[in-house]
CSV table of C-alpha atoms and ligand atoms in Angstrom, one decimal:
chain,number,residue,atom,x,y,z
A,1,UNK,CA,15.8,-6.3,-9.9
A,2,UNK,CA,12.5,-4.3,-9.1
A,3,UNK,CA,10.9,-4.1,-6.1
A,4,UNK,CA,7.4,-5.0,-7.5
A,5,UNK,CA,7.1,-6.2,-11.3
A,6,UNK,CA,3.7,-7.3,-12.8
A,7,UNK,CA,3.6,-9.1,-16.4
A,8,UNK,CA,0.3,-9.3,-18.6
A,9,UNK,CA,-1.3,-10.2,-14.8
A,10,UNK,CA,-5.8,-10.6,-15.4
A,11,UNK,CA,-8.4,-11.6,-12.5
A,12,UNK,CA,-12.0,-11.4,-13.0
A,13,UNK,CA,-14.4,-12.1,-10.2
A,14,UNK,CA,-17.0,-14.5,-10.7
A,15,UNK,CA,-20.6,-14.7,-8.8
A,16,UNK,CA,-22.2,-17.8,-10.7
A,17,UNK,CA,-22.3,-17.8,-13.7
A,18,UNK,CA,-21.5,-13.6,-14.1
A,19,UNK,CA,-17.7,-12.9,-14.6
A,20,UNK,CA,-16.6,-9.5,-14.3
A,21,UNK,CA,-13.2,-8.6,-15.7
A,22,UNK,CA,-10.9,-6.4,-13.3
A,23,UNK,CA,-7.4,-6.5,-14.4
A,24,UNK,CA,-6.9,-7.2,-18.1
A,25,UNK,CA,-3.0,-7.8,-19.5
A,26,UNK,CA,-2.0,-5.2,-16.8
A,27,UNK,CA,1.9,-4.5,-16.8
A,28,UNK,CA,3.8,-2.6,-14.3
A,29,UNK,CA,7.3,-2.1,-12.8
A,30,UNK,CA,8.0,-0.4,-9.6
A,31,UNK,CA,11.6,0.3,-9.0
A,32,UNK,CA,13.8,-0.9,-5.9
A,33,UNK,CA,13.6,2.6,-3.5
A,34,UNK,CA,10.9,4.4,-6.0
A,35,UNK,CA,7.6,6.0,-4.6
A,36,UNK,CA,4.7,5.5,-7.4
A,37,UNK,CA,1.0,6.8,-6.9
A,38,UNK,CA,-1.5,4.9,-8.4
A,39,UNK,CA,-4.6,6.9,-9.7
A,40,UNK,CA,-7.8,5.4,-11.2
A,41,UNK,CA,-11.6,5.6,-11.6
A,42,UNK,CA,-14.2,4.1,-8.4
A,43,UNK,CA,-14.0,0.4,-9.3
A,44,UNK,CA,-11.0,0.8,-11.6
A,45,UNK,CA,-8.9,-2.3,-10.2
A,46,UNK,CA,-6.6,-0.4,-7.8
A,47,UNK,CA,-6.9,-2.2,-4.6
A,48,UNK,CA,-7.3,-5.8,-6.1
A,49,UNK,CA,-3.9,-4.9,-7.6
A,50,UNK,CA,-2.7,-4.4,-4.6
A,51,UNK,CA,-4.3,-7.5,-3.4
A,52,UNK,CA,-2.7,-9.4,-5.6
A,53,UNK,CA,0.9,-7.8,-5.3
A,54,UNK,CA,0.3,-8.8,-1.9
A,55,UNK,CA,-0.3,-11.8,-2.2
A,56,UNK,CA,-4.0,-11.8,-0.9
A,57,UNK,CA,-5.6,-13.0,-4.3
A,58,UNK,CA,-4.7,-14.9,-6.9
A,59,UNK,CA,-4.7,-13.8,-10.6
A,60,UNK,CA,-6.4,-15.7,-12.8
A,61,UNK,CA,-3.2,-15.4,-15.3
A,62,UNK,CA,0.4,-13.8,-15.6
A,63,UNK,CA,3.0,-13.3,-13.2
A,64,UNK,CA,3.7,-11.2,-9.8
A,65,UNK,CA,7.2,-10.4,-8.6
A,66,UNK,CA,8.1,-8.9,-5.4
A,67,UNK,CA,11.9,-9.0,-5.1
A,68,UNK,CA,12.5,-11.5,-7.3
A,69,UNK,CA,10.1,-14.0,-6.0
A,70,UNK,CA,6.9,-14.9,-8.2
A,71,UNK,CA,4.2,-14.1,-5.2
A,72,UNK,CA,1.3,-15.3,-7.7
A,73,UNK,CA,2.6,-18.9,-7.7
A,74,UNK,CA,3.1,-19.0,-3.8
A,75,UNK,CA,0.5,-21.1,-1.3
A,76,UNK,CA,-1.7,-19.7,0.8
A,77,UNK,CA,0.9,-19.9,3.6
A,78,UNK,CA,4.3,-19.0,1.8
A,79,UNK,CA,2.5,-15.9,0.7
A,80,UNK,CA,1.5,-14.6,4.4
A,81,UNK,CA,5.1,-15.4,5.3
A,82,UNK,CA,6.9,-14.0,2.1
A,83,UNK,CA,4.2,-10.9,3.1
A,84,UNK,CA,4.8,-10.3,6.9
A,85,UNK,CA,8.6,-10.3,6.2
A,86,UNK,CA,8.7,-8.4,2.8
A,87,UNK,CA,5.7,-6.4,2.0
A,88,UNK,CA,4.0,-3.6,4.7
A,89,UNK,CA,0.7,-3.5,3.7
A,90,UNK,CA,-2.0,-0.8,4.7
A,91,UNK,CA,-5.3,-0.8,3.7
A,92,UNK,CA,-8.4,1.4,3.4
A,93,UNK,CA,-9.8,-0.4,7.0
A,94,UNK,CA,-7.2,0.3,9.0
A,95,UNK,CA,-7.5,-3.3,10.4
A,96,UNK,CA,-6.1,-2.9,13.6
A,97,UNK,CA,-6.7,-5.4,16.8
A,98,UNK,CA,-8.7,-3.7,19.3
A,99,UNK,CA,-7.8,-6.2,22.0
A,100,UNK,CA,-4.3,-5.0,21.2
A,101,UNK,CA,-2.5,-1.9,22.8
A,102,UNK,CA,-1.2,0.4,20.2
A,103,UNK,CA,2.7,-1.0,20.7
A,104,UNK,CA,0.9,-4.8,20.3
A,105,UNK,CA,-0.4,-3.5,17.0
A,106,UNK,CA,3.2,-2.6,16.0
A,107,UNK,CA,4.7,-5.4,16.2
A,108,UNK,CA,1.9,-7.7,15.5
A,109,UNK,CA,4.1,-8.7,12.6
A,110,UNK,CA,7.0,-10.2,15.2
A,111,UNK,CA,4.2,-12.1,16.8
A,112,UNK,CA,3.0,-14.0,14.1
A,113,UNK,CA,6.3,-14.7,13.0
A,114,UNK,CA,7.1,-16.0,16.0
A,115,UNK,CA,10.3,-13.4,16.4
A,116,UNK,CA,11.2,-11.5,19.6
A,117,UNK,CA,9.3,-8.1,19.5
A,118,UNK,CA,12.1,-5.6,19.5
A,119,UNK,CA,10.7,-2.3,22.4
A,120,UNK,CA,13.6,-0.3,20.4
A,121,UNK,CA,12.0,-0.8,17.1
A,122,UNK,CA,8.2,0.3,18.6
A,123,UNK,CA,9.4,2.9,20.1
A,124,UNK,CA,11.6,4.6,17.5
A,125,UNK,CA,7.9,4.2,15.4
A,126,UNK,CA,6.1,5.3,18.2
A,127,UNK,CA,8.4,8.6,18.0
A,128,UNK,CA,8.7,9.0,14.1
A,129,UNK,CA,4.7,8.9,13.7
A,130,UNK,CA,3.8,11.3,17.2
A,131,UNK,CA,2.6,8.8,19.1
A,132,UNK,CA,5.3,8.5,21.8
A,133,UNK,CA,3.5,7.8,24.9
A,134,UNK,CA,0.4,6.1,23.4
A,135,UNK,CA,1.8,2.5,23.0
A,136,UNK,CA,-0.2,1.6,25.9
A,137,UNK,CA,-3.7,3.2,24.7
A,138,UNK,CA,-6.1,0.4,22.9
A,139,UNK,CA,-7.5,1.8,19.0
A,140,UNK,CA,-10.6,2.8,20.4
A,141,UNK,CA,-8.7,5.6,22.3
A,142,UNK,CA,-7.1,6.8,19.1
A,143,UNK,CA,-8.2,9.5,16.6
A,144,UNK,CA,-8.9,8.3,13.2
A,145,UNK,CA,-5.7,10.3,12.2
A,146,UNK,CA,-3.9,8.4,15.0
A,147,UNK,CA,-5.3,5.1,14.3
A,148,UNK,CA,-4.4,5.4,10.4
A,149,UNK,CA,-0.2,5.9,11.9
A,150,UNK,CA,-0.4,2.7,13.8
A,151,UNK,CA,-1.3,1.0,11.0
A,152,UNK,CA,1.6,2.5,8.9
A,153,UNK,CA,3.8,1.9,11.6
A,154,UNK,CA,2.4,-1.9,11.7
A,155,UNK,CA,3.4,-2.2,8.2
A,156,UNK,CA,6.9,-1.2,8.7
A,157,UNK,CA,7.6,-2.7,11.4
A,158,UNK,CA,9.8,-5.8,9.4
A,159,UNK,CA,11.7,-2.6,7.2
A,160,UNK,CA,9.8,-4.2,4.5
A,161,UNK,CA,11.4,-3.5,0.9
A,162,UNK,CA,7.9,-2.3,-0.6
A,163,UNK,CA,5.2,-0.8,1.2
A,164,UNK,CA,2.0,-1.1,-0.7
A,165,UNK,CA,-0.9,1.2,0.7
A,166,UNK,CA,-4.8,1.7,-0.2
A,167,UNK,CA,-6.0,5.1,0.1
A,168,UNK,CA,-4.1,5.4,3.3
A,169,UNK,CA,-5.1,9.5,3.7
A,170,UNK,CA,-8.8,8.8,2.3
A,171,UNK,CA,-10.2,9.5,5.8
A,172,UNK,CA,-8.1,11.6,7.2
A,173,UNK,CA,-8.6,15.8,7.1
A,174,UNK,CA,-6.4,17.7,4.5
A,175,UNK,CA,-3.5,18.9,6.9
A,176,UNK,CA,-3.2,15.2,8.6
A,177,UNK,CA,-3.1,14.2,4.7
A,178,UNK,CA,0.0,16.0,4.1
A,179,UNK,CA,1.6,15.3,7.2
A,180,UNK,CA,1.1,11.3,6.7
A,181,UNK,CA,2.5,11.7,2.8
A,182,UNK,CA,5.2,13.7,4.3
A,183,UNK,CA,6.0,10.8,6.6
A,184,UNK,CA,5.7,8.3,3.7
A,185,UNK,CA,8.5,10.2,1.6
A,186,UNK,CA,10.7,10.6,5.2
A,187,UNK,CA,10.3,7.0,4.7
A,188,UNK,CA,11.3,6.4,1.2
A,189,UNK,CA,14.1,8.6,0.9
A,190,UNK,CA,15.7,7.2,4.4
A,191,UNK,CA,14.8,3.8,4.7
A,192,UNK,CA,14.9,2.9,0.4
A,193,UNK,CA,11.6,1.5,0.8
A,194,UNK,CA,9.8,1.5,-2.6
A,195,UNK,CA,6.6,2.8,-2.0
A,196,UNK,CA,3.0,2.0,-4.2
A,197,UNK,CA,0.3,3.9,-2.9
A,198,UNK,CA,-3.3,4.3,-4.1
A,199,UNK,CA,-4.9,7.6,-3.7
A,200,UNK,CA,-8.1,9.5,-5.1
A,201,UNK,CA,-6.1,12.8,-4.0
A,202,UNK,CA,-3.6,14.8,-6.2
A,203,UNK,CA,-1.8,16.9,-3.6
A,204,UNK,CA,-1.0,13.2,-1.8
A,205,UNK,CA,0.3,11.7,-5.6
A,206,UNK,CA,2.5,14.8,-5.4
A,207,UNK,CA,4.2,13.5,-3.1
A,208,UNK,CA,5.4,10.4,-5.0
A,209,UNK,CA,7.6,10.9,-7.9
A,210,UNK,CA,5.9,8.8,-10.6
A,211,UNK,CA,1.8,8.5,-10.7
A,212,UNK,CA,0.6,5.8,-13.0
A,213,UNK,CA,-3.6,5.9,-14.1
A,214,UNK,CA,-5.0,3.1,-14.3
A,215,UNK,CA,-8.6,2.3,-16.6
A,216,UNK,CA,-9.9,-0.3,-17.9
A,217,UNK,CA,-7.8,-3.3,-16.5
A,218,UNK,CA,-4.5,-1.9,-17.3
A,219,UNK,CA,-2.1,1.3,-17.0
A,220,UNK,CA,-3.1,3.7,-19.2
A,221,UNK,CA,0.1,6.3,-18.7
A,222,UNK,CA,2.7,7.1,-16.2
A,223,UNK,CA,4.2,10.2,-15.4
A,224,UNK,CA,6.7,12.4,-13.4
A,225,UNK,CA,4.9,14.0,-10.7
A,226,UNK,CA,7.3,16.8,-10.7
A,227,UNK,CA,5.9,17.4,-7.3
A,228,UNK,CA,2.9,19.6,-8.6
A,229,UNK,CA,0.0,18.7,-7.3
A,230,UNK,CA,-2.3,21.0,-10.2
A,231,UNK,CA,0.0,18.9,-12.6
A,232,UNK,CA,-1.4,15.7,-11.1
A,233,UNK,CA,-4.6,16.7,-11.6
A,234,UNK,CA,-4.6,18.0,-15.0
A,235,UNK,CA,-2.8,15.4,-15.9
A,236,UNK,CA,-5.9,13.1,-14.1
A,237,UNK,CA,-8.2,15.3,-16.0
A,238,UNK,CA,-7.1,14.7,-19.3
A,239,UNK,CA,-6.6,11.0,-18.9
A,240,UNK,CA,-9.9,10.3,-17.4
A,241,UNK,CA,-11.8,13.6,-18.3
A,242,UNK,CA,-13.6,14.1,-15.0
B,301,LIG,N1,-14.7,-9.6,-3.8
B,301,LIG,C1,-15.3,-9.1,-4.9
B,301,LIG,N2,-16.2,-9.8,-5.6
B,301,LIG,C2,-16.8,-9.3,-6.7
B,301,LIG,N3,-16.4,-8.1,-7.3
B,301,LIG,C3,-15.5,-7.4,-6.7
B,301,LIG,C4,-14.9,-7.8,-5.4
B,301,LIG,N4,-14.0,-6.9,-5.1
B,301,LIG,C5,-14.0,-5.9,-6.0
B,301,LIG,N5,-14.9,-6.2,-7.0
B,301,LIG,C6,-15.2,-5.4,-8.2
B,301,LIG,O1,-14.0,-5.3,-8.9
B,301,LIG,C7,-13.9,-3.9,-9.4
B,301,LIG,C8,-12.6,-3.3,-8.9
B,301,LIG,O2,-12.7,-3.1,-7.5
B,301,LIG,P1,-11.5,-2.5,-6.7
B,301,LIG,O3,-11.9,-2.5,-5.3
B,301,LIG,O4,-10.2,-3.1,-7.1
B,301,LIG,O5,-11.6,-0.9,-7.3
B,301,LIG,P2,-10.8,0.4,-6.8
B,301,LIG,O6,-10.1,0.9,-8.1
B,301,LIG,O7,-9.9,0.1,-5.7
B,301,LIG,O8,-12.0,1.4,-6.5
B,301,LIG,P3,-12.1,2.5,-5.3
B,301,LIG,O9,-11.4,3.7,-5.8
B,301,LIG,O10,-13.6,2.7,-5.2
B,301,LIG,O11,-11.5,1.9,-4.0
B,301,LIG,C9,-15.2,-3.2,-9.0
B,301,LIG,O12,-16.1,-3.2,-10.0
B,301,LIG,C10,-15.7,-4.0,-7.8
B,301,LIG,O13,-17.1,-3.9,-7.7
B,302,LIG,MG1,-10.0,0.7,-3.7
């Protein structure tokens, strides 16, 4: 079984009587423990995919499995469930509480599913993204760098299987780039989380194993990474030529 498996999934957005076409017949398979970059265009489709592998938007056809279970077909509510104890999810807005101390953020997911927040389970995050003695600090003490951990830390909080995230180095400086994609494969190859993430940035593809482009509403190729970030790009160059 895959950890994430898409099947002929479309979804246009509509504003009146205008319907623009996103995703169009877009296939793809993420294997259970796997780390796949996703690469694309501006306005390519990438995070409403990942919106709609997490559950957060609805396609307008095919199918959306995360671990077996058909998150397309799933209410409102069984989606944010199946998601808070599944999926880790980090976005391009960091989307952390700012009422919440940094260890509140953490395990944010416990709270809303009304489970006992585990002080092990912060602090062994806390430790394995360098924030040990912050968990008391609110966001708006926090670098950009720092804030951007939390929320990966947030998102694994529940050990999810997949971990699907949105540019999650896009604002962060080239060395804190690397050292967060270092963490993310850390994660991967110890915890057997499969890992999607979406990234604009070759030397952060690297990282992953596979790198899928996607145009025009579906996945154009995928590829072995081989870990070579000048292969990335040339191989971004020749599918997209820019
Ligand atoms: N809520 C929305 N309503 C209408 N159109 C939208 C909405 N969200 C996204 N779009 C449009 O859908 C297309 C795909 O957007 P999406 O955010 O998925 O792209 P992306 O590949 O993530 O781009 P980027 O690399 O810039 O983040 C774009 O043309 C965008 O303008
Ligand atoms: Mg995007």
């Amino acid at each position: 079984m895959q950890a994430l498996k898409a099947v002929d999934v479309s979804m246009a957005y509509s504003k009146g009587a205008l319907k623009r076409e996103v995703l169009k017949d877009f296939s793809l398979e993420i294997e259970q423990g796997s780390f796949t970059a996703l690469m694309g265009p501006s306005g390519s489709g990438k995070s409403t995919f990942l919106h709609l592998a997490a559950g957060l938007l609805v396609p307008d056809k095919g199918e959306i499995f995360v671990g077996g279970e058909n998150v397309a077909a799933m209410s409102d509510s069984q989606a944010s469930r199946f998601r808070r104890r599944h999926v880790g999810v980090v976005f391009q807005a960091y989307n952390l509480i700012e009422s919440l101390t940094v260890a509140e953020n953490i395990a944010l997911p416990a709270k809303l599913d009304h489970q006992k927040v585990s002080c092990e389970r912060v602090d062994s995050l806390l430790s394995a993204f360098a924030l040990s003695g912050r968990g008391n600090d609110r966001p708006d003490e926090l670098s950009g760098g720092e804030r951007q951990r939390v929320a990966v830390a947030r998102a694994l909080y529940m050990k999810p299987s997949l971990l699907l995230a949105d540019e999650p180095t896009g604002n962060l400086d080239a060395k804190s780039a690397r050292s967060l994609s270092d963490v993310f494969k850390g994660l991967n190859s110890r915890e057997n989380t499969a890992i999607l993430l979406v990234t604009h940035d070759p030397v952060v593809a690297a990282v992953a194993d596979k790198v899928c482009f996607l145009s025009e509403g579906r996945i154009v190729s995928s590829h072995n990474t081989e870990h070579d970030a000048k292969r990335v790009s040339e191989l971004y160059l020749e599918a997209f030529g820019q």
